[in-house]
Short mmCIF file of C-alpha atoms and ligand atoms in Angstrom, two decimals:
data_model
loop_
_atom_site.label_atom_id
_atom_site.label_comp_id
_atom_site.label_asym_id
_atom_site.label_seq_id
_atom_site.Cartn_x
_atom_site.Cartn_y
_atom_site.Cartn_z
CA MET F 581 -120.54 -106.60 67.41
CA VAL F 582 -121.06 -108.78 64.66
CA VAL F 583 -121.06 -107.11 61.41
CA ILE F 584 -118.20 -107.97 59.47
CA PRO F 585 -118.14 -106.10 56.70
CA THR F 586 -114.89 -107.77 54.41
CA THR F 587 -115.28 -105.77 51.33
CA GLY F 588 -115.70 -102.16 52.96
CA GLU F 589 -118.39 -99.84 54.10
CA SER F 590 -120.29 -99.06 51.24
CA ALA F 591 -122.50 -96.16 51.46
CA THR F 592 -125.77 -97.23 49.39
CA ARG F 593 -125.53 -100.48 51.62
CA ARG F 594 -128.90 -102.77 49.79
CA VAL F 595 -129.98 -105.95 50.85
CA ARG F 596 -130.88 -108.13 48.50
CA ILE F 597 -134.82 -109.33 48.45
CA ASP F 598 -133.80 -112.93 47.52
CA LYS F 599 -131.83 -113.97 50.35
CA VAL F 600 -134.91 -112.87 53.01
CA HIS F 601 -136.68 -115.19 54.45
CA SER F 602 -139.05 -112.97 55.77
CA ILE F 603 -139.52 -109.61 58.22
CA LEU F 604 -139.88 -110.02 62.11
CA SER F 605 -139.74 -106.98 64.13
CA ASN F 606 -139.20 -103.98 63.96
CA ARG F 607 -137.84 -100.93 66.35
CA ILE F 608 -136.61 -97.50 65.96
CA LYS F 609 -132.38 -96.87 66.94
CA ASP F 610 -130.62 -93.63 66.62
CA ASN F 611 -133.94 -91.85 64.92
CA GLU F 612 -134.58 -94.65 62.55
CA GLU F 613 -136.09 -96.69 61.34
CA GLN F 614 -135.51 -100.68 61.77
CA PHE F 615 -137.05 -104.16 61.21
CA LEU F 616 -135.75 -107.79 61.95
CA VAL F 617 -134.11 -109.76 59.54
CA ARG F 618 -134.82 -113.66 58.95
CA TRP F 619 -132.19 -114.42 55.92
CA LYS F 620 -132.75 -117.77 54.16
CA GLY F 621 -130.76 -120.32 55.49
CA ASP F 622 -131.06 -122.68 58.66
CA PRO F 623 -134.50 -123.80 58.93
CA ASN F 624 -133.45 -124.28 62.19
CA THR F 625 -131.21 -121.22 63.10
CA PRO F 626 -131.23 -119.14 60.79
CA PRO F 627 -129.27 -115.65 60.97
CA LEU F 628 -130.98 -112.85 62.19
CA SER F 629 -129.83 -109.87 61.75
CA TRP F 630 -131.95 -105.43 61.55
CA HIS F 631 -131.85 -102.86 59.18
CA SER F 632 -132.40 -99.37 58.50
CA ILE F 633 -135.75 -99.16 56.60
CA SER F 634 -132.57 -97.48 53.74
CA GLU F 635 -130.46 -100.44 53.79
CA LEU F 636 -133.92 -102.05 52.81
CA VAL F 637 -135.46 -100.65 49.77
CA ARG F 638 -135.39 -103.73 47.57
CA CYS F 639 -137.40 -105.24 50.16
CA LEU F 640 -139.88 -103.51 50.04
CA GLU F 641 -142.88 -105.86 49.95
CA LEU F 642 -140.77 -108.29 53.31
CA VAL F 643 -141.86 -105.09 54.76
CA GLN F 644 -144.79 -104.34 53.78
CA ASP F 645 -145.81 -107.85 55.05
CA TYR F 646 -144.71 -107.26 58.26
CA ILE F 647 -146.71 -103.85 58.70
CA THR F 648 -149.96 -105.93 57.35
CA VAL F 649 -149.23 -108.57 59.94
CA ARG F 650 -148.33 -106.21 62.71
CA GLU F 651 -151.59 -104.25 61.66
CA GLU F 652 -153.74 -107.29 61.98
CA SER F 653 -152.81 -108.87 65.81
CA LYS F 654 -152.86 -104.88 66.74
CA ALA F 655 -157.21 -104.62 65.18
CA VAL F 656 -157.10 -107.72 67.29
CA SER F 657 -155.38 -107.68 70.34
CA ARG F 658 -157.82 -103.75 70.34
CA LYS F 659 -161.12 -105.93 69.95
CA ARG F 660 -159.87 -108.76 72.93
CA LYS F 661 -161.50 -107.59 76.37
CA SER F 662 -159.70 -109.43 78.67
CA PRO F 663 -157.38 -111.39 79.98
CA ASP F 664 -154.70 -108.45 79.15
CA LEU F 665 -152.75 -111.05 76.29
CA ALA F 666 -149.05 -108.73 76.48
CA PHE F 667 -149.22 -108.83 80.21
CA GLU F 668 -149.85 -112.81 80.43
CA HIS F 669 -146.83 -112.19 77.58
CA GLU F 670 -144.51 -109.89 79.91
CA ARG F 671 -144.48 -112.75 83.46
CA ARG F 672 -143.34 -115.09 80.59
CA ALA F 673 -139.11 -116.05 80.71
CA SER F 674 -137.63 -114.71 77.33
CA PRO F 675 -134.46 -116.96 75.66
CA PHE F 676 -132.95 -114.08 75.76
CA ASP F 677 -132.94 -113.87 79.34
CA ARG F 678 -132.29 -117.71 79.72
CA ARG F 679 -129.23 -117.08 77.63
CA LEU F 680 -127.70 -114.59 79.90
CA GLY F 681 -128.33 -117.28 82.51
CA LEU F 682 -131.06 -114.46 84.01
CA THR F 683 -133.58 -115.61 85.94
CA PRO F 684 -137.19 -114.85 84.95
CA SER F 685 -137.43 -112.19 88.13
CA ALA F 686 -134.63 -110.97 87.26
CA SER F 687 -135.32 -109.99 84.52
CA ARG F 688 -138.55 -108.53 85.22
CA SER F 689 -137.25 -106.32 88.17
CA PRO F 690 -133.90 -105.82 88.74
CA SER F 691 -133.14 -105.17 92.02
CA ILE F 692 -129.68 -103.01 92.70
CA SER F 693 -127.59 -106.91 94.28
CA SER F 694 -128.89 -108.58 91.22
CA LEU F 695 -127.61 -106.17 88.97
CA SER F 696 -124.14 -105.98 89.51
CA ALA F 697 -124.33 -110.15 90.61
CA VAL F 698 -125.49 -110.40 86.37
CA PRO F 699 -123.84 -109.22 83.19
CA THR F 700 -126.52 -106.74 81.84
CA PRO F 701 -127.48 -107.21 78.45
CA ARG F 702 -125.93 -106.25 75.37
CA THR F 703 -127.59 -103.61 73.75
CA ASP F 704 -125.59 -103.37 70.60
CA ILE F 705 -126.29 -106.60 69.25
CA ASP F 706 -127.62 -106.22 65.53
CA VAL F 707 -127.13 -109.93 64.11
CA TYR F 708 -127.99 -113.15 65.43
CA ASN F 709 -127.01 -116.75 64.64
CA GLY F 710 -124.34 -115.24 61.97
CA VAL F 711 -122.11 -112.29 60.47
CA LEU F 712 -123.19 -109.64 57.96
CA ASP F 713 -121.23 -109.50 55.40
CA THR F 714 -121.53 -107.13 52.18
CA ASP F 715 -120.50 -108.12 48.10
CA GLY F 716 -118.38 -105.63 45.51
CA ASN F 717 -122.12 -104.50 44.48
CA GLY F 718 -122.42 -103.36 48.21
CA PHE F 719 -125.02 -106.23 48.79
CA ILE F 720 -125.52 -107.19 52.26
CA PHE F 721 -126.03 -110.33 52.77
CA CYS F 722 -125.69 -112.34 56.52
CA ARG F 723 -124.47 -116.78 57.14
CA SER F 724 -124.64 -118.45 59.47
CA ALA F 725 -121.65 -118.74 62.25
CA PRO F 726 -121.86 -120.38 65.17
CA GLY F 727 -118.87 -119.80 67.63
CA PRO F 728 -117.87 -118.03 71.29
CA ASN F 729 -118.78 -115.04 70.07
CA ILE F 730 -122.00 -114.49 67.66
CA ALA F 731 -124.70 -113.92 68.92
CA THR F 732 -127.48 -116.41 69.76
CA ILE F 733 -130.74 -116.83 69.36
CA ASN F 734 -134.05 -118.82 69.73
CA ILE F 735 -135.62 -118.67 66.11
CA ARG F 736 -138.97 -121.18 67.47
CA SER F 737 -139.82 -117.19 70.20
CA LEU F 738 -139.87 -114.50 67.94
CA PRO F 739 -140.42 -112.28 67.67
CA MET F 740 -139.27 -112.26 71.44
CA GLU F 741 -141.45 -110.67 73.98
CA GLU F 742 -139.46 -107.54 74.51
CA MET F 743 -139.45 -107.41 70.90
CA LEU F 744 -143.28 -106.95 70.55
CA ARG F 745 -143.02 -105.20 73.09
CA THR F 746 -140.70 -102.65 71.73
CA ALA F 747 -142.34 -102.60 68.17
CA ARG F 748 -146.36 -101.93 70.01
CA MET F 749 -144.56 -98.58 71.03
CA SER F 750 -142.07 -98.07 67.89
CA LYS F 751 -144.13 -95.57 64.69
CA ILE F 752 -143.14 -96.54 61.44
CA GLU F 753 -143.10 -93.81 59.29
CA THR F 754 -140.52 -93.68 56.76
CA ALA F 755 -141.07 -97.22 55.24
CA ASN F 756 -144.82 -96.60 54.67
CA VAL F 757 -143.78 -93.40 52.58
CA LEU F 758 -141.41 -95.96 50.81
CA ILE F 759 -143.90 -98.98 50.20
CA ARG F 760 -146.20 -95.68 48.78
CA ALA F 761 -143.62 -93.94 46.38
CA GLU F 762 -142.18 -96.76 44.95
CA TYR F 763 -146.37 -98.32 44.57
CA VAL F 764 -147.12 -94.98 43.24
CA ARG F 765 -142.99 -95.62 40.89
CA ARG F 766 -144.62 -98.64 39.19
CA LEU F 767 -147.90 -97.29 38.89
CA GLY F 768 -146.38 -94.53 37.02
CA LYS F 769 -144.99 -96.91 34.27
CA VAL F 770 -148.13 -98.58 33.59
CA VAL F 771 -148.91 -97.72 29.71
CA GLY F 772 -151.77 -95.64 28.95
CA LYS F 773 -153.81 -92.54 30.84
CA ARG F 774 -152.50 -91.66 34.21
CA ILE F 775 -153.29 -93.96 36.92
CA HIS F 776 -153.32 -92.22 40.68
CA LEU F 777 -153.51 -93.40 44.18
CA VAL F 778 -155.48 -91.85 47.20
CA ASN F 779 -155.07 -92.57 50.78
CA VAL F 780 -157.19 -90.38 52.85
CA HIS F 781 -157.55 -93.21 55.27
CA ASP F 782 -155.23 -94.51 57.41
CA TYR F 783 -151.02 -94.83 55.89
CA THR F 784 -151.77 -97.81 54.12
CA THR F 785 -151.65 -99.29 50.55
CA PRO F 786 -152.04 -101.17 47.21
CA SER F 787 -150.04 -104.91 48.72
CA LEU F 788 -146.94 -105.36 46.40
CA ARG F 789 -146.86 -108.08 45.52
CA PHE F 790 -148.89 -106.91 42.46
CA SER F 791 -147.09 -106.32 38.66
CA TYR F 792 -148.75 -104.43 35.90
CA ILE F 793 -149.31 -106.02 32.99
CA PRO F 794 -150.23 -105.27 29.92
CA ASP F 795 -151.96 -108.36 28.85
CA TYR F 796 -153.34 -111.31 29.48
CA VAL F 797 -150.19 -114.00 31.64
CA LEU F 798 -150.88 -117.85 30.52
CA ARG F 799 -150.10 -120.18 32.88
CA GLU F 800 -149.79 -124.06 32.97
CA GLY F 801 -151.89 -125.53 31.18
CA VAL F 802 -153.81 -122.87 29.13
CA TYR F 803 -153.62 -122.17 25.34
CA ARG F 804 -154.87 -119.73 23.76
CA ALA F 805 -156.08 -121.45 20.34
CA ASP F 806 -153.60 -121.47 16.92
CA PRO F 807 -152.84 -118.28 15.35
CA ALA F 808 -153.36 -119.73 12.18
CA THR F 809 -157.39 -119.62 13.54
CA GLN F 810 -157.54 -115.84 13.66
CA GLU F 811 -157.94 -114.80 10.33
CA GLY F 812 -159.65 -112.13 10.40
CA CYS F 813 -162.45 -111.06 7.42
CA GLN F 814 -161.32 -111.18 4.27
CA LYS F 815 -164.07 -109.78 1.68
CA CYS F 816 -163.34 -106.17 3.58
CA LYS F 817 -161.26 -104.10 2.54
CA PRO F 818 -160.44 -100.27 4.21
CA ASP F 819 -161.19 -98.17 1.37
CA MET F 820 -164.64 -99.32 1.38
CA GLY F 821 -168.04 -96.73 0.84
CA ARG F 822 -167.23 -94.62 3.66
CA SER F 823 -164.02 -96.26 4.86
CA ILE F 824 -165.26 -97.71 8.02
CA GLY F 825 -164.07 -100.71 7.91
CA CYS F 826 -166.38 -103.39 7.59
CA GLU F 827 -169.24 -101.85 5.95
CA TYR F 828 -170.86 -104.48 4.54
CA THR F 829 -171.88 -106.38 7.33
CA GLN F 830 -173.26 -109.51 5.71
CA LYS F 831 -169.43 -109.67 4.70
CA CYS F 832 -168.13 -109.90 7.16
CA GLY F 833 -166.54 -113.06 8.45
CA CYS F 834 -165.68 -110.95 12.17
CA LEU F 835 -169.25 -109.87 12.24
CA GLU F 836 -170.39 -113.56 11.03
CA TYR F 837 -171.22 -114.06 15.25
CA ALA F 838 -171.92 -110.58 15.46
CA ALA F 839 -175.55 -109.44 16.64
CA VAL F 840 -177.70 -109.47 14.09
CA ASP F 841 -179.69 -106.21 13.28
CA PRO F 842 -183.21 -106.98 13.05
CA VAL F 843 -184.12 -104.10 11.34
CA ARG F 844 -182.74 -104.83 8.36
CA LEU F 845 -184.19 -108.19 7.65
CA THR F 846 -186.24 -107.99 5.34
CA PRO F 847 -189.51 -111.32 5.58
CA GLU F 848 -188.06 -114.03 2.96
CA THR F 849 -183.95 -112.93 5.84
CA LYS F 850 -185.96 -112.82 8.90
CA LYS F 851 -187.00 -116.75 8.42
CA GLN F 852 -183.76 -117.54 7.99
CA TYR F 853 -182.29 -116.12 9.92
CA GLU F 854 -184.86 -117.90 12.68
CA LYS F 855 -183.74 -120.91 10.98
CA ALA F 856 -180.55 -120.40 11.65
CA LEU F 857 -180.54 -119.94 14.89
CA ALA F 858 -183.00 -123.14 15.64
CA THR F 859 -180.00 -125.02 13.58
CA GLY F 860 -176.66 -123.73 14.68
CA GLY F 861 -176.39 -123.09 11.95
CA SER F 862 -174.44 -120.24 10.04
CA LEU F 863 -174.99 -116.81 10.73
CA LEU F 864 -172.69 -115.02 7.64
CA GLY F 865 -175.32 -113.46 5.08
CA PHE F 866 -176.71 -111.77 7.61
CA PRO F 867 -177.13 -108.44 8.15
CA LYS F 868 -174.74 -107.30 11.68
CA ARG F 869 -174.69 -104.47 13.41
CA PHE F 870 -171.91 -102.73 14.78
CA PRO F 871 -171.12 -103.13 18.52
CA TYR F 872 -169.79 -98.84 18.65
CA PHE F 873 -171.35 -96.14 17.62
CA THR F 874 -168.56 -94.32 14.39
CA GLY F 875 -166.99 -91.07 14.68
CA ASP F 876 -169.83 -89.73 12.22
CA THR F 877 -172.17 -89.24 15.74
CA LYS F 878 -171.92 -87.27 18.68
CA ARG F 879 -169.22 -86.83 19.55
CA GLN F 880 -169.50 -87.97 22.94
CA ARG F 881 -171.06 -91.38 21.41
CA THR F 882 -168.06 -92.00 19.31
CA GLY F 883 -166.59 -95.58 20.30
CA THR F 884 -169.41 -95.87 22.79
CA LEU F 885 -171.20 -99.07 23.42
CA VAL F 886 -174.77 -99.05 21.09
CA SER F 887 -178.55 -99.83 23.04
CA PHE F 888 -178.80 -102.64 21.91
CA TYR F 889 -174.88 -104.14 23.17
CA LEU F 890 -175.44 -102.13 25.85
CA ASP F 891 -178.52 -103.78 26.90
CA SER F 892 -177.93 -107.31 26.18
CA ARG F 893 -174.68 -109.64 27.20
CA HIS F 894 -174.21 -110.47 23.49
CA PRO F 895 -170.62 -111.04 23.68
CA ILE F 896 -168.50 -108.55 20.71
CA TYR F 897 -165.78 -109.55 18.36
CA GLU F 898 -163.92 -107.14 17.47
CA CYS F 899 -161.06 -107.34 14.15
CA ASN F 900 -158.49 -108.24 14.30
CA ASP F 901 -154.98 -107.60 13.15
CA ASN F 902 -155.29 -109.86 9.79
CA CYS F 903 -158.15 -108.54 8.76
CA GLY F 904 -158.27 -106.92 4.91
CA CYS F 905 -160.69 -103.87 7.48
CA GLY F 906 -157.73 -101.38 8.21
CA PRO F 907 -156.16 -99.63 10.90
CA TYR F 908 -159.76 -97.68 10.91
CA CYS F 909 -162.29 -100.50 11.15
CA ARG F 910 -165.05 -99.14 13.17
CA ASN F 911 -164.95 -102.60 14.89
CA LYS F 912 -162.17 -101.84 16.89
CA ASN F 913 -162.08 -100.46 20.27
CA VAL F 914 -161.78 -102.41 23.62
CA GLN F 915 -158.23 -103.96 22.30
CA PHE F 916 -156.98 -99.79 21.94
CA GLY F 917 -157.07 -100.35 25.30
CA ARG F 918 -157.91 -98.12 27.95
CA GLN F 919 -157.80 -94.42 27.12
CA VAL F 920 -159.19 -92.40 30.44
CA GLY F 921 -157.38 -91.39 33.50
CA LEU F 922 -157.85 -93.45 36.97
CA GLU F 923 -157.89 -93.98 40.36
CA ILE F 924 -157.13 -96.37 43.13
CA PHE F 925 -158.87 -94.69 46.71
CA LYS F 926 -159.14 -96.19 49.68
CA THR F 927 -162.87 -96.66 50.06
CA GLY F 928 -162.46 -96.28 53.90
CA SER F 929 -166.07 -98.52 54.78
CA GLY F 930 -165.19 -102.18 54.72
CA ARG F 931 -164.04 -102.70 51.07
CA GLY F 932 -160.60 -101.96 50.80
CA TRP F 933 -159.78 -100.21 47.60
CA GLY F 934 -161.91 -98.80 45.07
CA LEU F 935 -162.16 -97.45 41.11
CA ARG F 936 -163.16 -94.30 39.88
CA CYS F 937 -163.24 -92.72 37.16
CA LYS F 938 -161.14 -88.82 37.48
CA GLU F 939 -162.42 -87.45 34.03
CA ASP F 940 -166.77 -87.97 32.48
CA LEU F 941 -167.88 -91.32 31.54
CA PHE F 942 -170.20 -91.33 28.47
CA MET F 943 -173.14 -94.47 28.61
CA GLY F 944 -171.53 -96.88 26.70
CA GLN F 945 -168.46 -95.55 26.94
CA PHE F 946 -165.14 -98.22 27.52
CA VAL F 947 -162.87 -97.79 30.85
CA ASP F 948 -160.33 -101.41 30.66
CA THR F 949 -160.25 -104.67 31.12
CA TYR F 950 -159.52 -107.07 33.48
CA ARG F 951 -156.35 -108.57 33.88
CA GLY F 952 -154.32 -111.93 35.43
CA GLU F 953 -152.83 -114.69 35.26
CA VAL F 954 -154.74 -117.28 32.90
CA ILE F 955 -155.54 -120.25 35.12
CA THR F 956 -157.41 -124.10 34.91
CA ASP F 957 -160.45 -124.37 37.38
CA ALA F 958 -158.81 -126.70 38.91
CA GLU F 959 -155.59 -124.32 40.24
CA ALA F 960 -158.90 -121.59 40.14
CA THR F 961 -160.27 -123.87 43.72
CA ARG F 962 -156.50 -124.68 44.60
CA ARG F 963 -155.81 -120.99 45.16
CA GLU F 964 -159.20 -120.20 46.29
CA GLN F 965 -159.21 -123.48 49.09
CA ALA F 966 -155.98 -121.57 49.65
CA GLY F 967 -156.77 -118.53 50.68
CA GLY F 968 -160.02 -119.26 52.74
CA LYS F 969 -163.05 -117.74 52.71
CA LEU F 970 -162.81 -114.41 53.99
CA LYS F 971 -160.27 -113.72 51.81
CA ALA F 972 -160.59 -110.68 49.15
CA SER F 973 -161.21 -112.85 46.08
CA TYR F 974 -159.41 -111.76 42.14
CA LEU F 975 -161.34 -114.60 39.51
CA TYR F 976 -162.59 -114.27 36.88
CA SER F 977 -164.45 -117.46 35.05
CA LEU F 978 -163.78 -116.98 31.67
CA ASP F 979 -167.86 -118.95 31.52
CA LYS F 980 -168.85 -116.96 28.91
CA HIS F 981 -169.54 -119.84 26.22
CA GLN F 982 -169.32 -122.35 28.34
CA GLU F 983 -173.37 -123.23 27.57
CA SER F 984 -173.34 -122.70 23.65
CA GLU F 985 -169.98 -124.51 23.55
CA GLY F 986 -171.41 -127.56 26.35
CA LEU F 987 -167.32 -126.74 27.91
CA ALA F 988 -166.80 -129.09 30.21
CA GLN F 989 -166.23 -127.07 34.43
CA ALA F 990 -163.09 -128.01 33.99
CA ASP F 991 -162.27 -127.22 30.73
CA ILE F 992 -163.32 -123.97 31.89
CA TYR F 993 -160.20 -121.37 32.06
CA VAL F 994 -160.43 -118.81 34.80
CA VAL F 995 -158.35 -115.16 35.30
CA ASP F 996 -156.85 -114.48 38.86
CA GLY F 997 -156.08 -111.24 39.18
CA GLU F 998 -154.98 -111.14 41.94
CA PHE F 999 -150.91 -110.74 41.47
CA MET F 1000 -150.76 -109.60 38.28
CA GLY F 1001 -153.10 -107.62 36.29
CA GLY F 1002 -154.58 -103.85 35.60
CA PRO F 1003 -156.21 -101.04 38.23
CA SER F 1004 -159.68 -102.99 37.70
CA LYS F 1005 -158.23 -105.86 39.83
CA PHE F 1006 -159.90 -102.97 41.86
CA MET F 1007 -163.82 -102.08 41.08
CA ASN F 1008 -166.02 -103.57 43.95
CA HIS F 1009 -169.74 -104.89 43.82
CA SER F 1010 -172.45 -102.82 43.84
CA CYS F 1011 -175.48 -104.45 43.41
CA GLU F 1012 -176.82 -100.88 40.52
CA PRO F 1013 -174.01 -100.65 39.55
CA ASN F 1014 -172.02 -98.05 37.11
CA CYS F 1015 -170.80 -100.48 34.97
CA ARG F 1016 -170.48 -104.29 32.90
CA GLN F 1017 -168.15 -106.46 32.26
CA TYR F 1018 -168.59 -107.91 28.67
CA THR F 1019 -167.62 -110.46 26.04
CA VAL F 1020 -164.88 -109.01 23.52
CA SER F 1021 -163.40 -111.85 21.38
CA TYR F 1022 -160.26 -111.14 18.64
CA ASN F 1023 -161.08 -115.09 17.22
CA LYS F 1024 -163.87 -116.04 17.48
CA HIS F 1025 -162.38 -119.88 16.31
CA ASP F 1026 -161.16 -119.30 20.84
CA THR F 1027 -164.23 -120.14 22.89
CA ARG F 1028 -161.88 -120.35 26.51
CA ILE F 1029 -160.34 -116.89 25.96
CA TYR F 1030 -161.33 -113.81 25.49
CA ASP F 1031 -161.26 -110.01 26.96
CA LEU F 1032 -163.06 -109.07 30.00
CA ALA F 1033 -164.25 -105.31 29.61
CA PHE F 1034 -165.60 -103.17 31.30
CA PHE F 1035 -167.86 -100.51 29.87
CA ALA F 1036 -170.38 -97.58 31.10
CA ILE F 1037 -173.60 -97.90 31.41
CA ARG F 1038 -174.76 -94.73 32.17
CA ASP F 1039 -172.89 -91.50 32.17
CA ILE F 1040 -170.65 -91.48 34.85
CA PRO F 1041 -169.56 -87.86 36.84
CA ALA F 1042 -165.79 -87.93 37.35
CA GLY F 1043 -165.31 -89.08 41.01
CA GLU F 1044 -168.20 -91.37 41.37
CA GLU F 1045 -166.87 -94.46 42.34
CA LEU F 1046 -166.65 -97.10 39.12
CA THR F 1047 -168.45 -100.89 40.33
CA PHE F 1048 -170.23 -103.42 38.67
CA ASP F 1049 -172.44 -106.51 39.63
CA TYR F 1050 -170.40 -109.33 40.35
CA LEU F 1051 -172.41 -111.92 39.97
CA ASP F 1052 -173.94 -110.10 36.88
CA LYS F 1053 -177.24 -112.64 36.43
CA GLU F 1054 -180.47 -111.48 34.20
CA GLU F 1055 -182.40 -111.77 36.75
CA ALA F 1056 -180.94 -111.58 40.65
CA ASP F 1057 -182.57 -114.77 42.92
CA ASP F 1058 -183.86 -113.17 46.60
CA GLU F 1059 -182.15 -114.61 48.42
CA GLU F 1060 -183.14 -113.75 52.93
CA ASP F 1061 -180.84 -115.84 54.61
CA ALA F 1062 -176.80 -116.24 53.73
CA PRO F 1063 -176.12 -118.52 51.29
CA GLU F 1064 -172.72 -120.82 52.51
CA GLY F 1065 -169.29 -119.12 51.88
CA ALA F 1066 -171.53 -115.12 51.45
CA VAL F 1067 -169.90 -112.03 52.22
CA PRO F 1068 -171.98 -109.24 53.19
CA CYS F 1069 -172.37 -106.63 50.55
CA LEU F 1070 -171.37 -103.19 52.01
CA CYS F 1071 -172.31 -101.57 48.49
CA GLY F 1072 -175.38 -99.64 50.02
CA THR F 1073 -177.66 -99.19 47.55
CA THR F 1074 -181.72 -99.02 48.11
CA LYS F 1075 -181.49 -102.91 45.63
CA CYS F 1076 -178.36 -103.69 47.79
CA ARG F 1077 -179.10 -108.13 47.83
CA LYS F 1078 -176.86 -107.98 50.71
CA TRP F 1079 -174.64 -110.39 49.67
CA LEU F 1080 -171.70 -110.48 47.87
CA TRP F 1081 -171.32 -114.00 46.16
CA GLN F 1082 -174.68 -116.49 45.78
C1 SAM C 2 -162.05 -107.99 43.32
S1 SAM C 2 -161.38 -107.33 44.67
C2 SAM C 2 -162.21 -105.22 44.87
C3 SAM C 2 -160.94 -104.88 44.80
C4 SAM C 2 -160.96 -104.67 46.66
N1 SAM C 2 -162.03 -104.05 46.93
C5 SAM C 2 -158.89 -104.40 47.22
O1 SAM C 2 -159.35 -103.65 48.15
O2 SAM C 2 -158.51 -104.95 47.25
C6 SAM C 2 -163.31 -108.07 45.22
C7 SAM C 2 -163.68 -108.48 47.20
O3 SAM C 2 -163.59 -106.17 46.95
C8 SAM C 2 -164.38 -107.16 48.46
N2 SAM C 2 -164.97 -105.95 47.81
C9 SAM C 2 -165.34 -105.61 46.46
N3 SAM C 2 -167.46 -105.63 46.76
C10 SAM C 2 -167.43 -105.53 47.55
C11 SAM C 2 -168.56 -105.56 48.63
N4 SAM C 2 -169.93 -104.34 47.89
N5 SAM C 2 -169.09 -105.68 49.86
C12 SAM C 2 -167.87 -105.34 50.71
N6 SAM C 2 -166.41 -106.30 50.08
C13 SAM C 2 -166.72 -105.76 48.83
C14 SAM C 2 -164.33 -108.02 49.26
O4 SAM C 2 -163.10 -108.30 50.08
C15 SAM C 2 -164.16 -108.80 47.22
O5 SAM C 2 -163.79 -110.16 47.56
#
């Protein structure tokens, strides 16, 4: 046996993820699920060793990667009708046979005489191309250690056919349970109402290669506008009028760019307004519409989007910490974050995971924002090309102001929610959606970074899947033929446009 624990046996031996390259195979040994770990090291002869799933609890991302690839290759081989590749492989000699001096025929159908002529392969070899050790904290590590007593293996032929056969027959149950438990543990740490995870279709769990984050993470080449430009409304006071914040909407600096309330325009101010619109002049001084209903309306409408904003795609400018209006300002909502409980669920309809609400939502109610890494347009293109056309996309362009501000495509930032973000990463597309994404900003001088906020656009009963239209154009193109790079839409609604991207 080549396991050499120099610092004594520890009951809680663990493999550290930063030391591992990948997981290559699985088997059941001594009633335990085990996985073959390829350690980081010399790329030509890296050490490898088998570990029980309890030793790999800090490497569940890698175990999950392995299981995903294993399931995908199983699905592919199920689809293949002929030739029987598994059988074809069986006829090849494996490098393991060569190492032991076995001929392919001997390994395939050993006769009594051949068995007595060659040594029986060792079945207790757990470490290849190296030796195992443990450090003072009980962490296992493996180092290359060539020598006559070290079992060697040709890593270019891994996983070997014997391993593949064993892996195909070995159930993976404990690992799936632990992966799910780890994901649920991480969900439990997300700020706000609880997020549940439900899968009645299979044993999969969303990728553990994902961090829940409360705010954007800005990557290289991405900058927010200077904080000094986030001046807020200076003329508003917390105790003005009905103490709802920016009552004097004509004076409110934050509402400067909000939608003008045409009902409150006089014939004269209407002319001035039309002129300001035509010349791009300031809208300060015109009466504005608050984006949200105040607390003195019906309970279910409090804080929901007023119909003007609901029906338009007008950006919303919320008050911020530098404003004079105070904490209960009616012009603050999205900045307080998600207030509703959500459920991530496996759709079972070819659309992967989806999102639904645990409670009834009212028309205009805020659901959540889309979070992720904010990257440059060039980086987004690079990531998109690396992912390939069939990979699920989590890229969301912050291009709302591109036209009005004359921003070049290269100046646009993109939110990538694949590896970091929030539960809204799981919102699927529907051609007849029940939610819509709105632009919410806290700094009118920052046209490149703003919040992508989802609101219900009709009453939604608890348990209904939350969807939005990925294109969200004012008018949809009626395209019959599949456009380049199109992914078939599986929303299943009567208004389905057939393709996800056009
Ligand atoms: C932002 S993700 C949504 C969450 C995704 N379902 C998951 O499991 O992570 C977008 C991806 O989901 C899939 N998707 C979303 N809506 C779909 C639809 N209506 N039809 C087919 N696939 C859809 C596509 O693969 C798309 O690239």
